[in-house]
Amino acid sequence: MFFLSCAFSACQDNLIELGQDCVNAYGKMRHSVYLRDILPGLANSIVPRPEGRLEDTFPYSYTGQAPHPKEMPLTVDYMYSQLAHFIQEDDIVTANTGAYISLSRVRMKRGNTTAGPTNWASLGSVFPISIGMAFAAPERRVICVDGDGSFQMTGMELSTLVRYKVDFLLIILNNEGYTAERVIHPDREDSYNDIQVWNYHLLPQALGGADSSNGLDVHSEVQFTKALESYE
């Protein structure tokens, strides 16, 4: 395995970690070894893929059939499976910390651009980042998947989208708090992981938008599928 600027621990016996001017190879540190010298050699050692179609190993892919919606509670697996089919070529697709992990398991299409915080850093940053990308590329569709905890940190930037009438699809995963933190400590019930639940779908009108600017409150597979169809 090769890691660039990794911030997590791993077994030293099978790890090669590349730094800007050093290499940790199987637990032994070597200094004055530079990326500019190593990367060309690594690039030349890559074996080209064989011709022909490779097996699609992405958990959420557009190459198979889209799942048929049922009157069942919406799950992460269903949502990302549908998004894999919904995303079009050249779309910009972004996600917050936890959602970006799932987004990395979605098979993207030609010309897609993705962005999101890595690991657990920069919570709350993806929404304003996505708005900036929307202004930088107004001809492209932007799909942003944000968590409710993340959105509440920077959500007032929604006013910018309302003011300039930006075409923007925002999906907020409302689980009433910081689910990633709950998963990290499943044996604890820490109240600071709970947040006030907003009526997220009504915020556009509250920020001065027209009645028609409000979103949809979705709870089931059928509702989510219809919501995507209405946006298209």
Tab-separated table of C-alpha atoms in Angstrom:
chain	number	residue	atom	x	y	z
A	1	MET	CA	0.000	0.000	0.000
A	2	PHE	CA	1.141	3.546	-0.695
A	3	PHE	CA	-0.100	6.443	1.390
A	4	LEU	CA	0.573	10.125	0.758
A	5	SER	CA	0.391	12.291	3.872
A	6	CYS	CA	-1.612	9.767	5.858
A	7	ALA	CA	-2.842	10.731	9.302
A	8	PHE	CA	-3.883	7.324	10.581
A	9	SER	CA	-2.016	4.381	12.003
A	10	ALA	CA	-1.371	1.142	10.130
A	11	CYS	CA	0.676	-1.998	10.539
A	12	GLN	CA	4.303	-1.051	9.803
A	13	ASP	CA	5.069	-4.509	8.414
A	14	ASN	CA	3.130	-3.916	5.209
A	15	LEU	CA	3.204	-0.136	4.911
A	16	ILE	CA	5.200	2.157	2.644
A	17	GLU	CA	4.490	5.776	3.521
A	18	LEU	CA	5.715	8.526	1.207
A	19	GLY	CA	6.433	11.976	2.597
A	20	GLN	CA	7.642	15.068	0.797
A	21	ASP	CA	11.293	14.360	1.600
A	22	CYS	CA	11.288	10.999	3.379
A	23	VAL	CA	10.034	7.438	3.095
A	24	ASN	CA	8.932	5.071	5.823
A	25	ALA	CA	9.387	1.614	4.300
A	26	TYR	CA	8.189	-1.251	6.508
A	27	GLY	CA	9.018	0.673	9.695
A	28	LYS	CA	12.421	1.965	8.600
A	29	MET	CA	12.660	5.707	7.959
A	30	ARG	CA	14.787	7.005	5.079
A	31	HIS	CA	15.416	10.728	4.780
A	32	SER	CA	16.398	12.897	1.794
A	33	VAL	CA	14.163	10.829	-0.481
A	34	TYR	CA	11.922	13.133	-2.520
A	35	LEU	CA	8.523	12.635	-4.089
A	36	ARG	CA	9.685	14.347	-7.287
A	37	ASP	CA	12.157	11.504	-7.762
A	38	ILE	CA	9.873	8.653	-6.689
A	39	LEU	CA	6.605	9.438	-8.476
A	40	PRO	CA	7.932	9.202	-12.070
A	41	GLY	CA	9.299	5.736	-11.290
A	42	LEU	CA	5.980	4.684	-9.772
A	43	ALA	CA	4.102	5.974	-12.799
A	44	ASN	CA	6.350	4.003	-15.152
A	45	SER	CA	5.837	0.809	-13.141
A	46	ILE	CA	2.043	0.858	-13.494
A	47	VAL	CA	0.867	-2.047	-15.608
A	48	PRO	CA	-1.729	-0.970	-18.224
A	49	ARG	CA	-5.176	-2.442	-17.859
A	50	PRO	CA	-5.999	-5.226	-20.281
A	51	GLU	CA	-8.312	-4.363	-23.124
A	52	GLY	CA	-11.951	-5.139	-22.739
A	53	ARG	CA	-14.534	-4.358	-20.102
A	54	LEU	CA	-13.473	-4.942	-16.517
A	55	GLU	CA	-15.750	-6.238	-13.821
A	56	ASP	CA	-17.684	-3.459	-12.136
A	57	THR	CA	-16.912	-3.770	-8.421
A	58	PHE	CA	-18.489	-0.502	-7.254
A	59	PRO	CA	-21.242	-1.129	-4.673
A	60	TYR	CA	-23.297	1.705	-6.197
A	61	SER	CA	-23.095	1.673	-9.984
A	62	TYR	CA	-25.117	2.838	-12.971
A	63	THR	CA	-24.074	-0.184	-15.043
A	64	GLY	CA	-26.752	-2.381	-13.490
A	65	GLN	CA	-30.480	-1.874	-13.174
A	66	ALA	CA	-31.726	0.872	-10.884
A	67	PRO	CA	-33.445	-0.528	-7.783
A	68	HIS	CA	-37.223	-0.478	-7.903
A	69	PRO	CA	-38.636	1.856	-5.236
A	70	LYS	CA	-40.843	0.412	-2.529
A	71	GLU	CA	-42.931	1.957	0.216
A	72	MET	CA	-40.130	1.342	2.675
A	73	PRO	CA	-38.034	3.692	4.836
A	74	LEU	CA	-35.228	5.301	2.860
A	75	THR	CA	-31.798	3.768	3.487
A	76	VAL	CA	-28.287	4.872	2.578
A	77	ASP	CA	-27.860	1.884	0.258
A	78	TYR	CA	-30.995	2.703	-1.704
A	79	MET	CA	-30.203	6.417	-1.884
A	80	TYR	CA	-26.693	5.985	-3.301
A	81	SER	CA	-27.839	3.269	-5.700
A	82	GLN	CA	-30.378	5.704	-7.127
A	83	LEU	CA	-27.875	8.558	-7.178
A	84	ALA	CA	-25.494	6.418	-9.246
A	85	HIS	CA	-28.145	6.362	-11.991
A	86	PHE	CA	-29.258	9.961	-11.432
A	87	ILE	CA	-25.798	11.527	-11.804
A	88	GLN	CA	-25.091	12.655	-15.363
A	89	GLU	CA	-21.830	13.199	-17.219
A	90	ASP	CA	-20.044	16.446	-16.250
A	91	ASP	CA	-22.038	16.823	-13.027
A	92	ILE	CA	-20.272	18.192	-9.948
A	93	VAL	CA	-20.988	15.868	-7.019
A	94	THR	CA	-19.944	16.803	-3.479
A	95	ALA	CA	-20.535	15.383	-0.013
A	96	ASN	CA	-19.711	16.076	3.610
A	97	THR	CA	-17.426	13.915	5.743
A	98	GLY	CA	-19.531	10.803	6.317
A	99	ALA	CA	-21.456	11.078	3.059
A	100	TYR	CA	-18.203	11.412	1.109
A	101	ILE	CA	-17.112	7.969	2.284
A	102	SER	CA	-20.258	6.503	0.741
A	103	LEU	CA	-19.855	8.723	-2.332
A	104	SER	CA	-16.423	7.187	-2.936
A	105	ARG	CA	-18.240	3.873	-3.480
A	106	VAL	CA	-20.353	5.323	-6.313
A	107	ARG	CA	-19.224	4.647	-9.878
A	108	MET	CA	-18.927	8.070	-11.487
A	109	LYS	CA	-19.408	8.993	-15.133
A	110	ARG	CA	-17.213	10.760	-17.652
A	111	GLY	CA	-16.415	14.329	-16.689
A	112	ASN	CA	-17.748	14.158	-13.127
A	113	THR	CA	-15.973	16.297	-10.540
A	114	THR	CA	-16.166	15.328	-6.871
A	115	ALA	CA	-15.170	17.235	-3.745
A	116	GLY	CA	-15.448	16.705	-0.019
A	117	PRO	CA	-13.537	16.757	3.276
A	118	THR	CA	-11.291	13.755	3.855
A	119	ASN	CA	-11.360	11.677	7.030
A	120	TRP	CA	-13.257	13.681	9.666
A	121	ALA	CA	-11.812	17.128	8.952
A	122	SER	CA	-13.523	20.383	7.995
A	123	LEU	CA	-17.044	19.528	9.076
A	124	GLY	CA	-19.402	22.100	7.587
A	125	SER	CA	-17.138	23.067	4.698
A	126	VAL	CA	-18.683	21.135	1.827
A	127	PHE	CA	-21.788	23.321	1.405
A	128	PRO	CA	-19.943	26.630	0.844
A	129	ILE	CA	-17.350	24.768	-1.263
A	130	SER	CA	-20.172	23.467	-3.446
A	131	ILE	CA	-21.685	26.930	-3.789
A	132	GLY	CA	-18.321	28.254	-4.966
A	133	MET	CA	-18.120	25.458	-7.541
A	134	ALA	CA	-21.627	26.310	-8.743
A	135	PHE	CA	-20.643	29.934	-9.356
A	136	ALA	CA	-17.384	28.898	-11.005
A	137	ALA	CA	-19.137	26.519	-13.427
A	138	PRO	CA	-22.728	27.770	-13.906
A	139	GLU	CA	-23.189	25.525	-16.944
A	140	ARG	CA	-22.748	22.388	-14.846
A	141	ARG	CA	-25.200	20.717	-12.501
A	142	VAL	CA	-24.184	20.598	-8.821
A	143	ILE	CA	-25.373	17.831	-6.487
A	144	CYS	CA	-24.396	18.281	-2.839
A	145	VAL	CA	-25.034	15.619	-0.177
A	146	ASP	CA	-24.672	17.162	3.273
A	147	GLY	CA	-25.432	15.938	6.773
A	148	ASP	CA	-27.714	17.865	9.100
A	149	GLY	CA	-24.958	18.484	11.646
A	150	SER	CA	-22.593	19.719	8.968
A	151	PHE	CA	-25.266	21.852	7.309
A	152	GLN	CA	-26.197	23.628	10.537
A	153	MET	CA	-22.637	24.993	10.732
A	154	THR	CA	-22.758	26.849	7.398
A	155	GLY	CA	-26.358	26.462	6.230
A	156	MET	CA	-27.116	30.179	6.115
A	157	GLU	CA	-25.175	30.258	2.856
A	158	LEU	CA	-28.402	28.853	1.430
A	159	SER	CA	-29.421	32.508	1.319
A	160	THR	CA	-26.768	33.029	-1.368
A	161	LEU	CA	-28.360	30.353	-3.565
A	162	VAL	CA	-31.803	31.885	-3.038
A	163	ARG	CA	-30.571	35.402	-3.784
A	164	TYR	CA	-28.891	34.485	-7.056
A	165	LYS	CA	-31.404	31.769	-8.027
A	166	VAL	CA	-28.649	29.189	-8.526
A	167	ASP	CA	-29.634	25.801	-9.942
A	168	PHE	CA	-28.418	23.504	-7.167
A	169	LEU	CA	-29.530	20.151	-5.784
A	170	LEU	CA	-28.968	19.907	-2.037
A	171	ILE	CA	-29.665	16.611	-0.274
A	172	ILE	CA	-29.562	16.843	3.525
A	173	LEU	CA	-29.268	13.584	5.456
A	174	ASN	CA	-31.366	14.299	8.519
A	175	ASN	CA	-30.456	11.891	11.326
A	176	GLU	CA	-30.892	14.433	14.116
A	177	GLY	CA	-27.229	14.826	14.997
A	178	TYR	CA	-23.665	13.666	14.497
A	179	THR	CA	-24.132	10.046	13.519
A	180	ALA	CA	-20.444	9.468	12.813
A	181	GLU	CA	-19.651	10.334	16.425
A	182	ARG	CA	-22.404	8.024	17.617
A	183	VAL	CA	-20.922	5.175	15.595
A	184	ILE	CA	-17.423	5.826	16.948
A	185	HIS	CA	-18.743	5.504	20.530
A	186	PRO	CA	-21.755	3.166	20.235
A	187	ASP	CA	-21.701	2.327	23.934
A	188	ARG	CA	-22.252	5.953	24.951
A	189	GLU	CA	-25.240	8.256	24.746
A	190	ASP	CA	-23.634	11.684	24.542
A	191	SER	CA	-26.207	14.459	24.312
A	192	TYR	CA	-23.786	16.765	22.481
A	193	ASN	CA	-24.216	14.545	19.413
A	194	ASP	CA	-27.886	15.561	19.256
A	195	ILE	CA	-28.929	18.764	17.519
A	196	GLN	CA	-32.108	20.785	17.082
A	197	VAL	CA	-34.086	19.390	14.149
A	198	TRP	CA	-34.831	22.045	11.514
A	199	ASN	CA	-37.530	22.054	8.865
A	200	TYR	CA	-34.821	22.002	6.229
A	201	HIS	CA	-37.175	21.795	3.265
A	202	LEU	CA	-38.860	25.064	4.330
A	203	LEU	CA	-35.669	27.120	4.677
A	204	PRO	CA	-35.627	28.621	1.153
A	205	GLN	CA	-38.903	30.469	1.737
A	206	ALA	CA	-37.786	31.497	5.234
A	207	LEU	CA	-34.715	33.075	3.618
A	208	GLY	CA	-36.788	35.155	1.231
A	209	GLY	CA	-37.396	32.716	-1.593
A	210	ALA	CA	-40.689	32.125	-3.370
A	211	ASP	CA	-43.131	29.446	-2.199
A	212	SER	CA	-41.992	27.282	-5.092
A	213	SER	CA	-38.364	27.417	-3.911
A	214	ASN	CA	-39.014	25.126	-0.942
A	215	GLY	CA	-37.734	21.581	-0.982
A	216	LEU	CA	-39.208	18.171	-0.233
A	217	ASP	CA	-39.266	16.232	3.021
A	218	VAL	CA	-38.479	12.646	2.033
A	219	HIS	CA	-38.764	9.511	4.171
A	220	SER	CA	-39.312	6.555	1.823
A	221	GLU	CA	-37.763	4.992	-1.268
A	222	VAL	CA	-40.737	6.051	-3.384
A	223	GLN	CA	-40.571	9.652	-2.156
A	224	PHE	CA	-36.846	9.882	-2.833
A	225	THR	CA	-37.190	8.475	-6.348
A	226	LYS	CA	-40.013	10.896	-7.167
A	227	ALA	CA	-37.986	13.790	-5.754
A	228	LEU	CA	-35.080	13.019	-8.094
A	229	GLU	CA	-37.468	12.683	-11.028
A	230	SER	CA	-39.032	16.063	-10.252
A	231	TYR	CA	-35.594	17.708	-10.277
A	232	GLU	CA	-34.688	16.250	-13.660
